[in-house]
Structures are given as C-alpha cells and as structure tokens.
CSV table of C-alpha atoms in Angstrom, one decimal:
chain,number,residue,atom,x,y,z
A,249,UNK,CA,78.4,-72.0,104.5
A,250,UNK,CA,74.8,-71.5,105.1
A,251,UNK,CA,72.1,-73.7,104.3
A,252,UNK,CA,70.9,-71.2,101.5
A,253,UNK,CA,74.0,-71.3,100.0
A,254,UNK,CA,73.8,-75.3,99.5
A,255,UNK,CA,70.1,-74.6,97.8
A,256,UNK,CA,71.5,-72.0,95.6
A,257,UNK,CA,74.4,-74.2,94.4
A,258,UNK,CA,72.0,-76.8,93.8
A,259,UNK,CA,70.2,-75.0,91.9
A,260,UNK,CA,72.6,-74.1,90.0
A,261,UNK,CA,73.8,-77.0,89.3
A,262,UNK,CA,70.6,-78.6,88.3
A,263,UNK,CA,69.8,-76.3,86.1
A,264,UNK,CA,72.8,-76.3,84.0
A,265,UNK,CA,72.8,-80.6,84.8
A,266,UNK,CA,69.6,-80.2,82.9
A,267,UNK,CA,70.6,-78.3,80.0
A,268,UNK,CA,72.8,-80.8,79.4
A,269,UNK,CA,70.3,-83.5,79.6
A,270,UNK,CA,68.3,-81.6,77.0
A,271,UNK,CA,71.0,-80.7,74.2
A,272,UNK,CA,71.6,-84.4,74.9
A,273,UNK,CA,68.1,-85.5,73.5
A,274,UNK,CA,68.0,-83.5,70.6
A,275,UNK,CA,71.5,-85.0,69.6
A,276,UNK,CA,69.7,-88.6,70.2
A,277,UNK,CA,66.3,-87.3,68.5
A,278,UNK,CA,68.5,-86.3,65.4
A,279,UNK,CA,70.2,-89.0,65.1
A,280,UNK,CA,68.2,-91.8,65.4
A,281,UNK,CA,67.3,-94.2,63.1
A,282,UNK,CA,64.3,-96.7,61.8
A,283,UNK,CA,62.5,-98.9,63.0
A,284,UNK,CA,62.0,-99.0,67.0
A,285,UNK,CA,63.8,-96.5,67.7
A,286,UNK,CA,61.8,-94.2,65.6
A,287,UNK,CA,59.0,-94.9,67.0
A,288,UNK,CA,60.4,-94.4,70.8
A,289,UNK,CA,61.9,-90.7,69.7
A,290,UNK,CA,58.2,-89.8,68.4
A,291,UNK,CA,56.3,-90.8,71.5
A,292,UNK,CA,59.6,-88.9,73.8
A,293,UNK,CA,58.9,-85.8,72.0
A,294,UNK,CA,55.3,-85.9,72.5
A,295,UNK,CA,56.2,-86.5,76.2
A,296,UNK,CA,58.9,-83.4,76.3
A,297,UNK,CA,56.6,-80.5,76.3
A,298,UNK,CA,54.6,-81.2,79.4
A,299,UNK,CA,57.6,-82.8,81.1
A,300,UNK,CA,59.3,-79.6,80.3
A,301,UNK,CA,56.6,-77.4,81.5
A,302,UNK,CA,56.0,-79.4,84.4
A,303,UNK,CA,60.1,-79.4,85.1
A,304,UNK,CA,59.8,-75.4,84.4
A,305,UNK,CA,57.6,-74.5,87.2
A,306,UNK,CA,59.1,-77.3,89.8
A,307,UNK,CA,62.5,-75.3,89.0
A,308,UNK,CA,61.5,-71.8,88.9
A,309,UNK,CA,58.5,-71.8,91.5
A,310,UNK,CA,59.3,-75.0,93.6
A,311,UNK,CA,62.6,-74.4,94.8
A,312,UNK,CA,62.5,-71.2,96.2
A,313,UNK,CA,58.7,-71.7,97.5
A,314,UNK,CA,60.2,-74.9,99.0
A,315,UNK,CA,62.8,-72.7,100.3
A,316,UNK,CA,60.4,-69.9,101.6
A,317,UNK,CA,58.1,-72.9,103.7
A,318,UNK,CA,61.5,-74.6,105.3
A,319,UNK,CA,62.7,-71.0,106.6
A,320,UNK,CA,65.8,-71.2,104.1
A,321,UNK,CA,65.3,-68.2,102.8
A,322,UNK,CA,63.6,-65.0,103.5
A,323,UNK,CA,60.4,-63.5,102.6
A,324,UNK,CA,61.3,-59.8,103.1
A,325,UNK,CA,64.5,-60.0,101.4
A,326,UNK,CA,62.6,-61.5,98.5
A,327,UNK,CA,60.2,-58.6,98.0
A,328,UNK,CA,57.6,-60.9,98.7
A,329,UNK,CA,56.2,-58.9,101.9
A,330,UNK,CA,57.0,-56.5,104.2
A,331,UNK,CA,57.3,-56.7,108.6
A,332,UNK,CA,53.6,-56.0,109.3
A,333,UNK,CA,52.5,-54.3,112.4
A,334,UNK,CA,51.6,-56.6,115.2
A,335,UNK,CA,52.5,-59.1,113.3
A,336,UNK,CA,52.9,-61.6,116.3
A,337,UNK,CA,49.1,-61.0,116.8
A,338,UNK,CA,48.9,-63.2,113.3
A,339,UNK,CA,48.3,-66.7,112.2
A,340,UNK,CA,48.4,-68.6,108.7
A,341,UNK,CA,46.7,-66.4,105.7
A,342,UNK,CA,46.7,-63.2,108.1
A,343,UNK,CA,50.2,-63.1,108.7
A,344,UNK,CA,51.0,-63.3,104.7
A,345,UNK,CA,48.1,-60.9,103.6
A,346,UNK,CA,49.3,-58.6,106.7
A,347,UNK,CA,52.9,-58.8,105.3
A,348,UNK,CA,52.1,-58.1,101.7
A,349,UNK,CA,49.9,-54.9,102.2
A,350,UNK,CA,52.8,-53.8,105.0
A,351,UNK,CA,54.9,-53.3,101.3
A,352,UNK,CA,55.0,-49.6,100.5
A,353,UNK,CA,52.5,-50.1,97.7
A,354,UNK,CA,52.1,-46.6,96.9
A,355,UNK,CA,56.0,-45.9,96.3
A,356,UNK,CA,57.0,-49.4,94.6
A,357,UNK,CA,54.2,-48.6,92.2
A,358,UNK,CA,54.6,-45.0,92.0
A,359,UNK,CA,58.3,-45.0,92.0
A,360,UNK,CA,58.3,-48.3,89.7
A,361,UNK,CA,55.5,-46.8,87.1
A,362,UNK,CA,57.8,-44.0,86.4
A,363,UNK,CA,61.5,-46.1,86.5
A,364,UNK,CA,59.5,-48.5,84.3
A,365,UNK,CA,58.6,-45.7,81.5
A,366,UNK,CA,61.9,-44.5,81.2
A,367,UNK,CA,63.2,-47.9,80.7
A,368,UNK,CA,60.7,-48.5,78.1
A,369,UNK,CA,61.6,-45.6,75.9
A,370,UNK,CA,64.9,-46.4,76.2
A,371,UNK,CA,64.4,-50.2,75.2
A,372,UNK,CA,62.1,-49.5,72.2
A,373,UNK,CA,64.5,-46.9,70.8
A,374,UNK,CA,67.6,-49.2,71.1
A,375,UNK,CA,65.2,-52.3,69.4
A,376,UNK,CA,64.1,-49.3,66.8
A,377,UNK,CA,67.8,-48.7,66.0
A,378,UNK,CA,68.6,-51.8,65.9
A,379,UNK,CA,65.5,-53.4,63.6
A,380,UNK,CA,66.8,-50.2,61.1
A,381,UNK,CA,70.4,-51.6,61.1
A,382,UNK,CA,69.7,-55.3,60.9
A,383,UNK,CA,67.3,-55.2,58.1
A,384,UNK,CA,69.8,-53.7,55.9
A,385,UNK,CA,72.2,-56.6,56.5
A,386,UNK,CA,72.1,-59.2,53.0
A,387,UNK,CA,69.9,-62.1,53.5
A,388,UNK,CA,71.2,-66.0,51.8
A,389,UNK,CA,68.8,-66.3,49.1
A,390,UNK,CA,67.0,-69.9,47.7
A,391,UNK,CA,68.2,-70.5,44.3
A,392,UNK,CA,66.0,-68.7,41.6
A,393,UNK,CA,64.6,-66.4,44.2
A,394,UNK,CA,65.3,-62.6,43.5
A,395,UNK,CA,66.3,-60.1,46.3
A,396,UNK,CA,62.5,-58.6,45.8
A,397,UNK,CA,61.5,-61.6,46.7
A,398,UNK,CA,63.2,-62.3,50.0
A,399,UNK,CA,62.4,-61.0,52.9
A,400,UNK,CA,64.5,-58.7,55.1
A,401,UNK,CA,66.0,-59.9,58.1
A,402,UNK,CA,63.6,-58.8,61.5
A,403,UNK,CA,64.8,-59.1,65.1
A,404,UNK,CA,62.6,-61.0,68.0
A,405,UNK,CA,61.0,-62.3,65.1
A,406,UNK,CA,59.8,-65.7,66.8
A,407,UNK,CA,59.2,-63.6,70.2
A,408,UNK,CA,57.2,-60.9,68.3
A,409,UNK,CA,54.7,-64.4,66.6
A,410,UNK,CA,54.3,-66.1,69.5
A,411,UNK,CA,53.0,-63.0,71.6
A,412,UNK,CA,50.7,-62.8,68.6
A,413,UNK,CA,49.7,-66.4,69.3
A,414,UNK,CA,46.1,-67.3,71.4
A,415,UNK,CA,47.2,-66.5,75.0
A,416,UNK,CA,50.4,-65.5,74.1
A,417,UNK,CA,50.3,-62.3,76.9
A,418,UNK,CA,50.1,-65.2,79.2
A,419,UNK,CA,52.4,-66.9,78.0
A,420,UNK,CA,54.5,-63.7,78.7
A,421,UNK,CA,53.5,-63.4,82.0
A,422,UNK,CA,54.1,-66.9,83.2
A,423,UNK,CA,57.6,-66.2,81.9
A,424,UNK,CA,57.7,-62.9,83.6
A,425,UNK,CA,56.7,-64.8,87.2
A,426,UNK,CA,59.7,-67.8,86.3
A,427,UNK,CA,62.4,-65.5,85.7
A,428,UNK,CA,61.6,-62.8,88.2
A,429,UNK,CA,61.2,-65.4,91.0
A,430,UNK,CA,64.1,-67.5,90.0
A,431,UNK,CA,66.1,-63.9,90.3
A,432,UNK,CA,64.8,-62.7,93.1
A,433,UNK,CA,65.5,-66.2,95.2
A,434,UNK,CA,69.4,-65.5,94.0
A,435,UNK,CA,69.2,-62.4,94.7
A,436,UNK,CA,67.9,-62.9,98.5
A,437,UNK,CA,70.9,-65.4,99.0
A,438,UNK,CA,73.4,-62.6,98.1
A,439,UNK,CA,72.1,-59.9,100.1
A,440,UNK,CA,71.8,-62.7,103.0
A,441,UNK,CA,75.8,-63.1,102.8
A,442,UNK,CA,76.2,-59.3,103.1
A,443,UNK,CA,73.8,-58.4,105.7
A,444,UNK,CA,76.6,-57.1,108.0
A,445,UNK,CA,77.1,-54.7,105.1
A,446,UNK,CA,76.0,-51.1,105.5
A,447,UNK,CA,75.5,-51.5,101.4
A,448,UNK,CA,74.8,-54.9,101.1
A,449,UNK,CA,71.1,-54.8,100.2
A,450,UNK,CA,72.1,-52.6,97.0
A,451,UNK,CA,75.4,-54.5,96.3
A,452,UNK,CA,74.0,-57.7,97.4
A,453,UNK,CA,71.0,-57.2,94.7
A,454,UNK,CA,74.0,-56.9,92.0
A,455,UNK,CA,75.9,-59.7,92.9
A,456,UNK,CA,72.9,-62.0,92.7
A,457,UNK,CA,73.5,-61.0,89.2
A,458,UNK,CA,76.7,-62.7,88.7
A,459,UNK,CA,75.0,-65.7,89.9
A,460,UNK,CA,72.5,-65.2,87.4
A,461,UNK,CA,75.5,-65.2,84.9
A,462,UNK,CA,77.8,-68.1,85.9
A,463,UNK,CA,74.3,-70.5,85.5
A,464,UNK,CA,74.0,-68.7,81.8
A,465,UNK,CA,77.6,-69.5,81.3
A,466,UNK,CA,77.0,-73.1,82.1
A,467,UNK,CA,73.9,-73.5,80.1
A,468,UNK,CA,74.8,-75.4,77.2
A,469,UNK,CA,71.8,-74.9,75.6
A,470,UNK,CA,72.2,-71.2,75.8
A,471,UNK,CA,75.6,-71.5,74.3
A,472,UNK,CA,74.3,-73.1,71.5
A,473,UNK,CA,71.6,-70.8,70.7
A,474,UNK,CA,74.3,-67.6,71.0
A,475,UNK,CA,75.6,-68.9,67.9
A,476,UNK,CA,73.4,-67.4,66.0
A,477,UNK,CA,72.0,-63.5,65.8
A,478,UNK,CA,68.7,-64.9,66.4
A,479,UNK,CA,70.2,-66.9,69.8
A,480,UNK,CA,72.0,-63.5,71.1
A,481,UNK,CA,68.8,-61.3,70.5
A,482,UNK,CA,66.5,-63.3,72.4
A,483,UNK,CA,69.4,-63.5,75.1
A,484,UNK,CA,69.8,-59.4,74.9
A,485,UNK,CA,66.6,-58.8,75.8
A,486,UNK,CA,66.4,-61.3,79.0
A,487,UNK,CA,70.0,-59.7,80.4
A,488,UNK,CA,68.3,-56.4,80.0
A,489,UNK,CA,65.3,-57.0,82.0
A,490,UNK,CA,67.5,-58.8,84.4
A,491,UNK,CA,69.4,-55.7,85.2
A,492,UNK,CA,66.8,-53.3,85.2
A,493,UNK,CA,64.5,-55.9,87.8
A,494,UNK,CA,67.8,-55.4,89.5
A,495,UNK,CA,67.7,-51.8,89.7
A,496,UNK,CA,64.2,-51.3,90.3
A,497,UNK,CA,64.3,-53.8,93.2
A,498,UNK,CA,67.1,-51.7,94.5
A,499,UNK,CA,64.2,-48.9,95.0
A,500,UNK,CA,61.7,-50.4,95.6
A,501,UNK,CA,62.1,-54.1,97.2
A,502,UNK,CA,58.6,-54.8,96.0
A,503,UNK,CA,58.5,-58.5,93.7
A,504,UNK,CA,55.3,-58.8,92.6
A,505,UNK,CA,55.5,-55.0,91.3
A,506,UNK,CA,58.6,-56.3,89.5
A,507,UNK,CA,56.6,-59.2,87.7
A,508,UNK,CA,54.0,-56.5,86.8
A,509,UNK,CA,56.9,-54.3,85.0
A,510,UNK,CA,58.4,-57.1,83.8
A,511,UNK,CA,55.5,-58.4,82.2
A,512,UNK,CA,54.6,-55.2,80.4
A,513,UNK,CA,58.5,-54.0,79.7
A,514,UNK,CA,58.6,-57.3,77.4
A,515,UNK,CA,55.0,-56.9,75.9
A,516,UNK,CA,55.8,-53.3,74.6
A,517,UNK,CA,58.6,-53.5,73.0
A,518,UNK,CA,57.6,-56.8,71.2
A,519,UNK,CA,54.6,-55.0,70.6
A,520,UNK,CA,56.0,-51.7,69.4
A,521,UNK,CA,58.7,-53.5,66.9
A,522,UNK,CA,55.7,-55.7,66.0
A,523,UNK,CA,54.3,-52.2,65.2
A,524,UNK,CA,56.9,-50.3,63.5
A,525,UNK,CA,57.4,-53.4,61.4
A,526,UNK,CA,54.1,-53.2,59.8
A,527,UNK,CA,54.2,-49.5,59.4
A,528,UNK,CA,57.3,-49.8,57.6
A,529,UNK,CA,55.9,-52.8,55.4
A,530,UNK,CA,52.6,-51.1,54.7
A,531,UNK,CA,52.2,-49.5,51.5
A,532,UNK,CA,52.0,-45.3,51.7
C-alpha cells in the first residue's frame, strides 16, 4: 500500500476513535453524580468547546496540510494549484502563488457559477417541498397547551438560528473550508490509486466518496443523531453538498472555488427556508 493510504486509514480511524471518545463523555457527563465529581464534569465541559475546536481544525486542516508539506499527497490532485509555467524557475511563495493562478480561474468560476445555480434552485425547491410536507406532520403537545398554541414542526431549524447568530456566515464558512478540505484530501488518495486509469480522475473523485461514507458509518455520534428527523436533516443536507463538491470538482478541479460554492450553496437555502418561513408566518 502507499504511504497515502496509511494517512487515509488513519484518519479514518481517528475520527471515528474520536466519536467514540465523545459519545463516551456525554454518557459520563449525564451520569455523574454530587459532590467531586460534579464539580470535575462542570470544569470538563467548560474545557470541551475549545478542545473541540482546537481538535476540529488539527483534524480537518492539519492532517492533510501535514500531508501536503511531507510530499504524501498531491497538491494538483487536490485542486489546490495547478503545474505553473516554468515552474522550476520558482522558489517558496512563488512557486505556490505561480501554481494557484496556473488554475483555469476563468472556467472553474464560470463553469462553477453556473453548475452552482442550478444546484441551488434545485436544493431550495426540494427544502421548500419538504418544509410544506413536514409542517403538516402532528406535533406532541405540553399538557394544557392547545394545538393553536404549538408551533409547527420547521426543518434546519437549529441550522437556520445559528446562521442568524453574530458571525454565524463565518461560522459557515469555516465549516465550508473543514469539510471541503477533509473531502478533497480523500478524494486525492482515490484518484492517486487509479492514476493508471484512463477515467480515474472522474471515478476516482467518486470513490473518495465511499470513503467519505464508511467514516459516517463509523461515527457513532452521527448514528446517534440519525435517530431523530432533526439528526437525518442536518445529515441530508451535508451528503448533498458532498456529492455536488464531487461533481463540480469533476469539471472543474479547482478547491478553493469549491469552498466558495460551498459556502454560499449552504447559506442560501438556510437563508431562503429562513425566508419562506417568515413569509408564511407573517400575517396577510
């Protein structure tokens, strides 16, 4: 095997090892008890949220940039940059400026722009039809609360508040760079393995895909969460974005144009069925 499969397996694996590790604490945080071990659960889960954001970008960024600076893994097949001209006439910062403006900028973003519209209208009408379906579904009500009283059920609803949040765009687009590079380093590996392939960039780009899935599989946090509608929407809208970054990569091989599409694919339609919520809610 090569030495990019070993990183990808150990990725993998660490990723799903840490999952674990997580449903694990929230297991111990419910169930602890009084006294000292109160007090120790209280100051963990102040810890958690920066050792988790920390442990985000170390996993999602670090490997594969580790990757990228040992020669494990290549740039190009990446979408990171292109073979620029002359390029042994380069050192350092030249040679990766040189190698991102060799991309074809003008057809990733014309090319993307257009395969990125389409997908939008087609996204926002299947969340439309869907918002329309689910809120008719009977909600559990609180004793001694009437049905006029309870609200309908909303898809995306905690997606929809947080991009409403301070900051919450970049929030967005930080998740847009994690997932797209995390993809993108899985789905260098595959097309790697079928180089010798006269299709293997295009069915290379797919089976980093089913890579993608067997470390969703073994995330038992993700499990968890499909459990409920609420789990298995969130989940919807990531697989979709994965396979459409797969598809537009197929045309256009350009990864930072993908974290740009990305970025805004997931702001509109949060922002559209944020939208058509409150046009549907408003009175007249």
């Amino acid at each position: 095997m090569s030495t990019l499969t070993y990183w990808v397996i150990i990725s993998v694996l660490l990723h799903d090892l840490v999952t674990w590790a997580l449903a694990m604490e929230r297991y111990w945080v419910a169930w602890r008890v009084r006294g000292r071990q109160q007090i120790a659960a209280w100051r963990l889960e102040r810890f958690l949220p920066g050792a988790r954001a920390l442990g985000r970008f170390c996993f999602y960024i670090g490997i594969p940039y580790l990757a990228l600076i040992q020669g494990v893994v290549s740039p190009r097949l990446m979408g990171l940059r292109g073979t620029p001209v002359a390029g042994e006439l380069l050192t350092g910062p030249l040679t990766l400026i040189a190698g991102i403006l060799a991309l074809d900028w003008a057809g990733a973003l014309g090319m993307g722009s257009l395969l990125a519209a389409v997908a939008l209208v087609l996204l926002v009408w299947f969340w439309w039809r869907y918002q329309r379906l689910v809120s008719r579904l009977p909600v559990q009500r609180w004793r001694g609360a009437s049905a006029a009283t309870t609200p309908a059920y909303q898809p995306l609803d905690a997606a929809i508040a947080a991009l409403r949040q301070p900051w919450g765009w970049a929030h967005l687009l930080l998740q847009a760079v994690y997932l797209e590079t995390h993809w993108a380093f899985y789905r260098a590996w595959a097309m790697d393995l079928l180089r010798d392939d006269p299709a293997g960039a295009t069915m290379g780009a797919f089976l980093g895909l089913i890579v993608v899935g067997l470390e969703w599989y073994g995330d038992v946090g993700l499990r968890a969460r499909l459990r409920t509608l609420a789990g298995v929407e969130d989940w919807v809208l990531v697989a979709s974005l994965a396979w459409i970054s797969t598809f537009l990569f197929v045309q256009i091989g350009n990864l930072w144009v993908l974290v740009l599409v990305h970025w805004l694919l997931a702001w509109g339609v949060l922002a559209a069925l944020g939208w058509l919520r409150q046009q549907r809610l408003s009175p007249g």
